[in-house]
GROMACS .gro file of C-alpha atoms in nm:
model
  366
    1MET     CA    1   8.893  10.671  10.726
    2GLN     CA    2   9.192  10.737  10.502
    3ARG     CA    3   9.410  10.555  10.754
    4ALA     CA    4   9.166  10.263  10.760
    5LEU     CA    5   9.182  10.239  10.380
    6SER     CA    6   9.563  10.253  10.387
    7LEU     CA    7   9.577   9.974  10.644
    8ALA     CA    8   9.337   9.759  10.440
    9GLN     CA    9   9.566   9.780  10.136
   10LEU     CA   10   9.853   9.621  10.330
   11ALA     CA   11   9.686   9.284  10.272
   12ARG     CA   12   9.606   9.336   9.903
   13GLY     CA   13   9.591   8.999   9.730
   14ARG     CA   14   9.607   8.801  10.054
   15THR     CA   15   9.254   8.809  10.198
   16SER     CA   16   9.059   8.635   9.919
   17PRO     CA   17   8.778   8.535   9.925
   18ASN     CA   18   8.735   8.793  10.202
   19PRO     CA   19   8.750   9.170  10.145
   20MET     CA   20   9.037   9.398  10.244
   21VAL     CA   21   8.946   9.580  10.564
   22GLY     CA   22   9.126   9.825  10.789
   23ALA     CA   23   9.002   9.965  11.123
   24VAL     CA   24   9.106  10.262  11.336
   25ILE     CA   25   8.983  10.345  11.687
   26VAL     CA   26   9.002  10.708  11.796
   27LYS     CA   27   8.950  10.856  12.144
   28ASP     CA   28   9.004  11.213  12.259
   29GLY     CA   29   9.157  11.304  11.924
   30ARG     CA   30   9.421  11.031  11.909
   31ILE     CA   31   9.445  10.680  11.769
   32VAL     CA   32   9.428  10.420  12.047
   33GLY     CA   33   9.401  10.109  11.830
   34GLU     CA   34   9.423  10.001  11.468
   35GLY     CA   35   9.456   9.688  11.260
   36TYR     CA   36   9.372   9.516  10.933
   37HIS     CA   37   9.250   9.179  10.813
   38HIS     CA   38   9.554   8.971  10.714
   39ARG     CA   39   9.395   8.670  10.544
   40ALA     CA   40   9.078   8.457  10.542
   41GLY     CA   41   9.029   8.261  10.863
   42GLU     CA   42   9.230   8.506  11.074
   43PRO     CA   43   9.085   8.782  11.298
   44HIS     CA   44   8.913   9.069  11.123
   45ALA     CA   45   9.044   9.425  11.125
   46GLU     CA   46   8.807   9.536  11.402
   47ILE     CA   47   8.930   9.262  11.635
   48HIS     CA   48   9.294   9.362  11.588
   49ALA     CA   49   9.206   9.726  11.658
   50LEU     CA   50   8.999   9.640  11.967
   51ARG     CA   51   9.275   9.424  12.110
   52GLN     CA   52   9.525   9.704  12.067
   53ALA     CA   53   9.293   9.962  12.220
   54GLY     CA   54   9.197   9.753  12.524
   55GLU     CA   55   8.998   9.953  12.780
   56ALA     CA   56   9.054  10.271  12.580
   57ALA     CA   57   8.794  10.143  12.332
   58ARG     CA   58   8.512  10.226  12.576
   59GLY     CA   59   8.342  10.544  12.457
   60ALA     CA   60   8.571  10.566  12.150
   61THR     CA   61   8.495  10.602  11.777
   62LEU     CA   62   8.566  10.324  11.526
   63TYR     CA   63   8.646  10.396  11.160
   64VAL     CA   64   8.627  10.100  10.921
   65ASN     CA   65   8.615  10.086  10.541
   66LEU     CA   66   8.350   9.811  10.535
   67GLU     CA   67   8.047   9.740  10.750
   68PRO     CA   68   8.140   9.505  11.040
   69CYS     CA   69   8.019   9.148  10.991
   70SER     CA   70   7.716   9.033  11.184
   71HIS     CA   71   7.725   8.659  11.115
   72TYR     CA   72   7.934   8.354  11.197
   73GLY     CA   73   8.165   8.265  10.910
   74ARG     CA   74   8.525   8.156  10.947
   75THR     CA   75   8.532   8.386  11.253
   76PRO     CA   76   8.268   8.514  11.501
   77PRO     CA   77   8.069   8.835  11.429
   78CYS     CA   78   8.262   9.158  11.476
   79THR     CA   79   7.947   9.343  11.582
   80GLN     CA   80   7.934   9.150  11.909
   81ALA     CA   81   8.296   9.238  11.991
   82ILE     CA   82   8.236   9.605  11.909
   83ILE     CA   83   7.930   9.619  12.133
   84ALA     CA   84   8.107   9.437  12.417
   85ALA     CA   85   8.404   9.674  12.398
   86GLY     CA   86   8.181   9.976  12.458
   87ILE     CA   87   8.248  10.158  12.128
   88ALA     CA   88   8.023  10.466  12.113
   89GLU     CA   89   8.030  10.549  11.741
   90VAL     CA   90   8.110  10.363  11.420
   91HIS     CA   91   8.192  10.522  11.083
   92MET     CA   92   8.170  10.287  10.780
   93ALA     CA   93   8.284  10.381  10.431
   94MET     CA   94   8.028  10.142  10.282
   95LEU     CA   95   7.784   9.869  10.372
   96ASP     CA   96   7.891   9.511  10.310
   97PRO     CA   97   7.726   9.383   9.986
   98ASN     CA   98   7.743   9.027  10.121
   99PRO     CA   99   7.377   8.915  10.142
  100LEU     CA  100   7.454   8.772  10.487
  101VAL     CA  101   7.540   9.122  10.611
  102ASN     CA  102   7.420   9.412  10.388
  103GLY     CA  103   7.296   9.644  10.662
  104ARG     CA  104   7.248   9.388  10.937
  105GLY     CA  105   7.576   9.483  11.100
  106ARG     CA  106   7.475   9.847  11.113
  107ASP     CA  107   7.131   9.752  11.248
  108GLN     CA  108   7.284   9.544  11.529
  109LEU     CA  109   7.513   9.830  11.629
  110GLU     CA  110   7.230  10.081  11.630
  111ALA     CA  111   7.008   9.846  11.830
  112ALA     CA  112   7.282   9.842  12.094
  113GLY     CA  113   7.279  10.222  12.111
  114ILE     CA  114   7.589  10.281  11.897
  115ARG     CA  115   7.573  10.577  11.657
  116THR     CA  116   7.658  10.479  11.298
  117TYR     CA  117   7.755  10.676  10.988
  118VAL     CA  118   7.795  10.542  10.633
  119GLY     CA  119   7.953  10.691  10.320
  120GLU     CA  120   8.287  10.852  10.406
  121ARG     CA  121   8.527  10.785  10.114
  122GLU     CA  122   8.280  10.532   9.974
  123ALA     CA  123   8.408  10.553   9.615
  124GLU     CA  124   8.761  10.467   9.730
  125ALA     CA  125   8.630  10.184   9.944
  126ARG     CA  126   8.434  10.036   9.654
  127GLU     CA  127   8.731  10.048   9.419
  128LEU     CA  128   8.955   9.888   9.682
  129ASN     CA  129   8.721   9.589   9.712
  130GLU     CA  130   8.584   9.583   9.357
  131ALA     CA  131   8.679   9.216   9.313
  132PHE     CA  132   8.509   9.114   9.639
  133ILE     CA  133   8.195   9.311   9.549
  134LYS     CA  134   8.165   9.140   9.209
  135TYR     CA  135   8.232   8.796   9.356
  136ILE     CA  136   7.999   8.819   9.655
  137THR     CA  137   7.708   8.957   9.450
  138THR     CA  138   7.738   8.741   9.135
  139GLY     CA  139   7.939   8.435   9.234
  140ARG     CA  140   8.188   8.514   8.958
  141PRO     CA  141   8.539   8.663   8.970
  142PHE     CA  142   8.614   9.023   8.875
  143VAL     CA  143   8.762   8.999   8.524
  144THR     CA  144   9.051   9.222   8.417
  145ALA     CA  145   9.169   9.209   8.056
  146LYS     CA  146   9.538   9.301   8.024
  147PHE     CA  147   9.741   9.346   7.708
  148ALA     CA  148  10.043   9.534   7.576
  149MET     CA  149  10.069   9.677   7.227
  150SER     CA  150  10.267   9.913   7.009
  151LEU     CA  151  10.149  10.262   6.913
  152ASP     CA  152   9.997  10.114   6.599
  153GLY     CA  153   9.809   9.845   6.792
  154LYS     CA  154  10.028   9.539   6.734
  155ILE     CA  155  10.119   9.275   6.995
  156ALA     CA  156  10.387   9.109   6.781
  157THR     CA  157  10.559   9.134   6.446
  158HIS     CA  158  10.420   8.952   6.142
  159THR     CA  159  10.674   8.674   6.217
  160GLY     CA  160  10.537   8.630   6.569
  161GLU     CA  161  10.817   8.798   6.766
  162ALA     CA  162  10.663   8.956   7.078
  163ARG     CA  163  10.941   8.993   7.338
  164TRP     CA  164  10.958   9.255   7.458
  165ILE     CA  165  10.707   9.519   7.351
  166THR     CA  166  10.701   9.694   7.687
  167GLY     CA  167  10.995   9.802   7.900
  168PRO     CA  168  11.122   9.651   8.228
  169LYS     CA  169  10.917   9.880   8.454
  170ALA     CA  170  10.592   9.785   8.285
  171ARG     CA  171  10.680   9.415   8.302
  172ARG     CA  172  10.754   9.446   8.673
  173TRP     CA  173  10.422   9.627   8.719
  174VAL     CA  174  10.246   9.326   8.565
  175HIS     CA  175  10.422   9.085   8.800
  176GLN     CA  176  10.312   9.300   9.093
  177LEU     CA  177   9.958   9.268   8.958
  178ARG     CA  178   9.990   8.890   8.937
  179ASP     CA  179  10.107   8.890   9.298
  180VAL     CA  180   9.769   9.025   9.411
  181THR     CA  181   9.543   8.833   9.170
  182ASP     CA  182   9.377   8.498   9.240
  183ALA     CA  183   9.401   8.353   8.888
  184ILE     CA  184   9.560   8.427   8.552
  185MET     CA  185   9.417   8.299   8.223
  186VAL     CA  186   9.547   8.248   7.870
  187GLY     CA  187   9.432   8.053   7.570
  188VAL     CA  188   9.616   7.745   7.448
  189ASN     CA  189   9.744   7.937   7.143
  190THR     CA  190   9.947   8.158   7.378
  191VAL     CA  191  10.101   7.848   7.534
  192LEU     CA  192  10.182   7.706   7.191
  193ALA     CA  193  10.336   8.032   7.068
  194ASP     CA  194  10.522   8.158   7.376
  195ASP     CA  195  10.543   7.866   7.622
  196PRO     CA  196  10.517   8.100   7.925
  197ARG     CA  197  10.543   7.993   8.289
  198LEU     CA  198  10.275   8.238   8.402
  199THR     CA  199  10.437   8.280   8.742
  200THR     CA  200  10.508   8.588   8.952
  201ARG     CA  201  10.870   8.694   8.918
  202LEU     CA  202  10.937   8.921   9.215
  203ASP     CA  203  11.185   8.911   9.501
  204ASP     CA  204  11.040   8.662   9.749
  205GLY     CA  205  11.008   8.796  10.102
  206LYS     CA  206  11.007   9.162  10.003
  207GLU     CA  207  10.775   9.369  10.220
  208GLY     CA  208  10.760   9.083  10.467
  209ARG     CA  209  10.551   8.835  10.268
  210GLU     CA  210  10.599   8.550  10.023
  211VAL     CA  211  10.539   8.597   9.653
  212HIS     CA  212  10.197   8.474   9.539
  213HIS     CA  213  10.167   8.269   9.220
  214PRO     CA  214   9.811   8.291   9.085
  215LEU     CA  215   9.621   7.985   8.973
  216ARG     CA  216   9.707   7.933   8.605
  217VAL     CA  217   9.399   7.869   8.390
  218ILE     CA  218   9.464   7.745   8.037
  219VAL     CA  219   9.162   7.745   7.807
  220ASP     CA  220   9.217   7.446   7.578
  221SER     CA  221   8.898   7.312   7.420
  222ARG     CA  222   9.052   7.013   7.241
  223GLY     CA  223   9.358   6.922   7.447
  224ARG     CA  224   9.630   7.073   7.229
  225ILE     CA  225   9.859   7.181   7.515
  226PRO     CA  226  10.198   7.005   7.489
  227LEU     CA  227  10.284   6.781   7.783
  228THR     CA  228  10.623   6.955   7.784
  229ALA     CA  229  10.473   7.302   7.837
  230LYS     CA  230  10.640   7.508   8.111
  231VAL     CA  231  10.309   7.564   8.289
  232LEU     CA  232  10.305   7.187   8.351
  233ALA     CA  233  10.669   7.153   8.459
  234ALA     CA  234  10.737   7.015   8.807
  235ASP     CA  235  10.970   7.308   8.884
  236THR     CA  236  10.709   7.573   8.796
  237PRO     CA  237  10.558   7.699   9.123
  238GLY     CA  238  10.183   7.728   9.164
  239ARG     CA  239   9.888   7.528   9.032
  240THR     CA  240   9.758   7.477   8.678
  241LEU     CA  241   9.398   7.419   8.573
  242ILE     CA  242   9.314   7.315   8.217
  243ALA     CA  243   8.963   7.422   8.112
  244THR     CA  244   8.845   7.200   7.830
  245THR     CA  245   8.545   7.026   7.673
  246GLU     CA  246   8.446   6.669   7.594
  247ALA     CA  247   8.652   6.710   7.277
  248MET     CA  248   8.972   6.651   7.476
  249PRO     CA  249   9.077   6.284   7.433
  250PRO     CA  250   9.052   6.087   7.762
  251ASP     CA  251   9.414   5.970   7.739
  252ARG     CA  252   9.534   6.332   7.710
  253ARG     CA  253   9.330   6.425   8.016
  254LYS     CA  254   9.486   6.144   8.217
  255ALA     CA  255   9.835   6.242   8.102
  256LEU     CA  256   9.777   6.602   8.212
  257GLU     CA  257   9.648   6.490   8.550
  258ARG     CA  258   9.955   6.270   8.597
  259LEU     CA  259  10.164   6.584   8.551
  260GLY     CA  260   9.976   6.748   8.839
  261ALA     CA  261   9.733   6.963   8.643
  262GLN     CA  262   9.365   6.974   8.724
  263VAL     CA  263   9.144   6.920   8.420
  264LEU     CA  264   8.801   7.082   8.423
  265VAL     CA  265   8.558   6.958   8.157
  266LEU     CA  266   8.297   7.220   8.074
  267PRO     CA  267   8.017   7.262   7.818
  268ALA     CA  268   8.119   7.392   7.478
  269HIS     CA  269   7.995   7.722   7.339
  270VAL     CA  270   7.729   7.672   7.074
  271ARG     CA  271   7.951   7.848   6.818
  272GLY     CA  272   8.289   7.695   6.743
  273GLY     CA  273   8.291   7.432   7.016
  274ARG     CA  274   8.511   7.642   7.245
  275VAL     CA  275   8.490   7.629   7.623
  276SER     CA  276   8.183   7.813   7.751
  277LEU     CA  277   8.333   8.114   7.930
  278PRO     CA  278   8.025   8.183   8.149
  279HIS     CA  279   8.040   7.824   8.277
  280LEU     CA  280   8.413   7.865   8.335
  281LEU     CA  281   8.363   8.184   8.538
  282ASP     CA  282   8.095   8.011   8.744
  283ALA     CA  283   8.331   7.722   8.812
  284LEU     CA  284   8.610   7.957   8.918
  285GLY     CA  285   8.371   8.137   9.150
  286LYS     CA  286   8.284   7.808   9.318
  287ARG     CA  287   8.658   7.767   9.379
  288GLU     CA  288   8.655   8.105   9.559
  289VAL     CA  289   8.849   8.279   9.282
  290THR     CA  290   8.751   8.645   9.328
  291SER     CA  291   8.986   8.808   9.075
  292LEU     CA  292   9.088   8.690   8.729
  293LEU     CA  293   9.352   8.840   8.500
  294VAL     CA  294   9.301   8.749   8.133
  295GLU     CA  295   9.630   8.799   7.948
  296GLY     CA  296   9.544   8.671   7.603
  297GLY     CA  297   9.573   8.584   7.332
  298GLY     CA  298   9.363   8.775   7.087
  299THR     CA  299   9.104   8.502   7.033
  300LEU     CA  300   9.037   8.454   7.404
  301LEU     CA  301   9.021   8.828   7.470
  302ALA     CA  302   8.782   8.871   7.177
  303SER     CA  303   8.551   8.606   7.324
  304PHE     CA  304   8.552   8.778   7.662
  305PHE     CA  305   8.473   9.117   7.509
  306GLU     CA  306   8.211   8.982   7.267
  307GLN     CA  307   8.028   8.810   7.554
  308ARG     CA  308   8.050   9.121   7.776
  309LEU     CA  309   8.242   8.936   8.047
  310VAL     CA  310   8.518   9.194   8.107
  311ASP     CA  311   8.494   9.434   8.402
  312LYS     CA  312   8.821   9.627   8.368
  313VAL     CA  313   9.085   9.685   8.101
  314LEU     CA  314   9.457   9.746   8.149
  315ALA     CA  315   9.625   9.839   7.821
  316PHE     CA  316   9.996   9.915   7.799
  317VAL     CA  317  10.100  10.118   7.496
  318ALA     CA  318  10.469  10.112   7.405
  319PRO     CA  319  10.640  10.383   7.197
  320LEU     CA  320  10.699  10.146   6.904
  321ILE     CA  321  10.578  10.129   6.545
  322ILE     CA  322  10.567   9.768   6.425
  323GLY     CA  323  10.350   9.781   6.114
  324GLY     CA  324  10.252   9.485   5.900
  325GLN     CA  325   9.907   9.399   5.773
  326GLY     CA  326   9.940   9.047   5.912
  327ALA     CA  327  10.082   9.146   6.251
  328PRO     CA  328   9.844   9.039   6.531
  329THR     CA  329   9.640   9.279   6.740
  330PRO     CA  330   9.541   9.234   7.106
  331VAL     CA  331   9.172   9.166   7.039
  332ALA     CA  332   9.096   8.941   6.744
  333GLY     CA  333   8.762   8.794   6.643
  334GLN     CA  334   8.511   8.945   6.402
  335GLY     CA  335   8.485   9.280   6.574
  336VAL     CA  336   8.190   9.518   6.562
  337ALA     CA  337   8.036   9.644   6.238
  338ARG     CA  338   7.956   9.991   6.369
  339LEU     CA  339   8.135  10.222   6.610
  340SER     CA  340   7.811  10.257   6.805
  341GLN     CA  341   7.846   9.886   6.895
  342SER     CA  342   8.196   9.922   7.037
  343LEU     CA  343   8.272   9.892   7.408
  344ARG     CA  344   8.356  10.224   7.570
  345LEU     CA  345   8.563  10.252   7.884
  346GLU     CA  346   8.454  10.464   8.178
  347ARG     CA  347   8.653  10.615   8.466
  348VAL     CA  348   8.959  10.613   8.240
  349ARG     CA  349   9.303  10.677   8.386
  350VAL     CA  350   9.629  10.736   8.202
  351GLU     CA  351   9.968  10.701   8.369
  352LYS     CA  352  10.327  10.659   8.262
  353VAL     CA  353  10.510  10.340   8.362
  354GLY     CA  354  10.871  10.373   8.261
  355THR     CA  355  10.880  10.443   7.888
  356ASP     CA  356  10.530  10.303   7.837
  357VAL     CA  357  10.180  10.440   7.895
  358LEU     CA  358   9.913  10.250   8.088
  359ILE     CA  359   9.550  10.320   8.000
  360SER     CA  360   9.300  10.170   8.242
  361GLY     CA  361   8.923  10.186   8.267
  362TYR     CA  362   8.603  10.000   8.337
  363VAL     CA  363   8.381   9.854   8.068
  364GLY     CA  364   8.055  10.048   8.042
  365ASN     CA  365   7.711   9.889   8.045
  366ARG     CA  366   7.646   9.956   7.675
   0.00000   0.00000   0.00000
């Protein structure tokens, strides 16, 4: 099962909206076939493993980190191929939460006389496909809030200087994260202040695959984004979506669309007239965006946290003291009045990335 999980990770960031799946076929104590799902529309992991095993699959044991599919989607059901190949036993790390599967694959295998087992390394399997699980069960992307700050909680000086708080290793780590994420989001204030490209800056072709540039989502309720912004430039790779409201002037919308951006008009939040974030997440889900990285700024992050829309937090802490009463912090907004109302992270991990520290965790239910 560990090998199946390792194989699945080879396609991290490339299978969306499908899950990452690896499969290993074992017979007489040795691996006779293995494979992983490369991308949506291509053969599933089980099919690759069965093809490699050939006749050796008869009477063998299959290990897979997710329940084999039992329905026709972009590809035929894997359960039928497993049964036809004569597999005797199937070990699944977890059942597929997809309502079209969710136990049906296991039931089909058992009905054909194949022994099944569920639960080996299930926690690892769930974390591997946490974005897929959130998307397939709610229709919304898995939301990760990412920010970098100094030891005293500042993201810039009081004059607005913000480059660079973290070191080169941490910045590369973030670009590796962008490479495996469907979409990246910032508020229009970040575009006005920093004019970022929001692309993935890695060596193209490394590890045998092209660099992935996530969909750029700019939350701009009134159409303040400059037409000269780098995210709109013709030489900036990837696609840009502007999420706005009816407050954006029609001529500005047309000008943005002429530059190649997609403009998505959404309802405004009852307070402040800003883009309704729940509606925006629903719209992204309909576009098969399974993972979303929210990079700021403070106002946008505050809205996500206040509305309990964040699933995971990635916080880089740099060994710097910036100071300044007016220096911005990563999460703005009103904030909570009592500590008992604050969001607490669970399953917290702490690791060193170059000279910086990365604290990660999942937002609790409270």
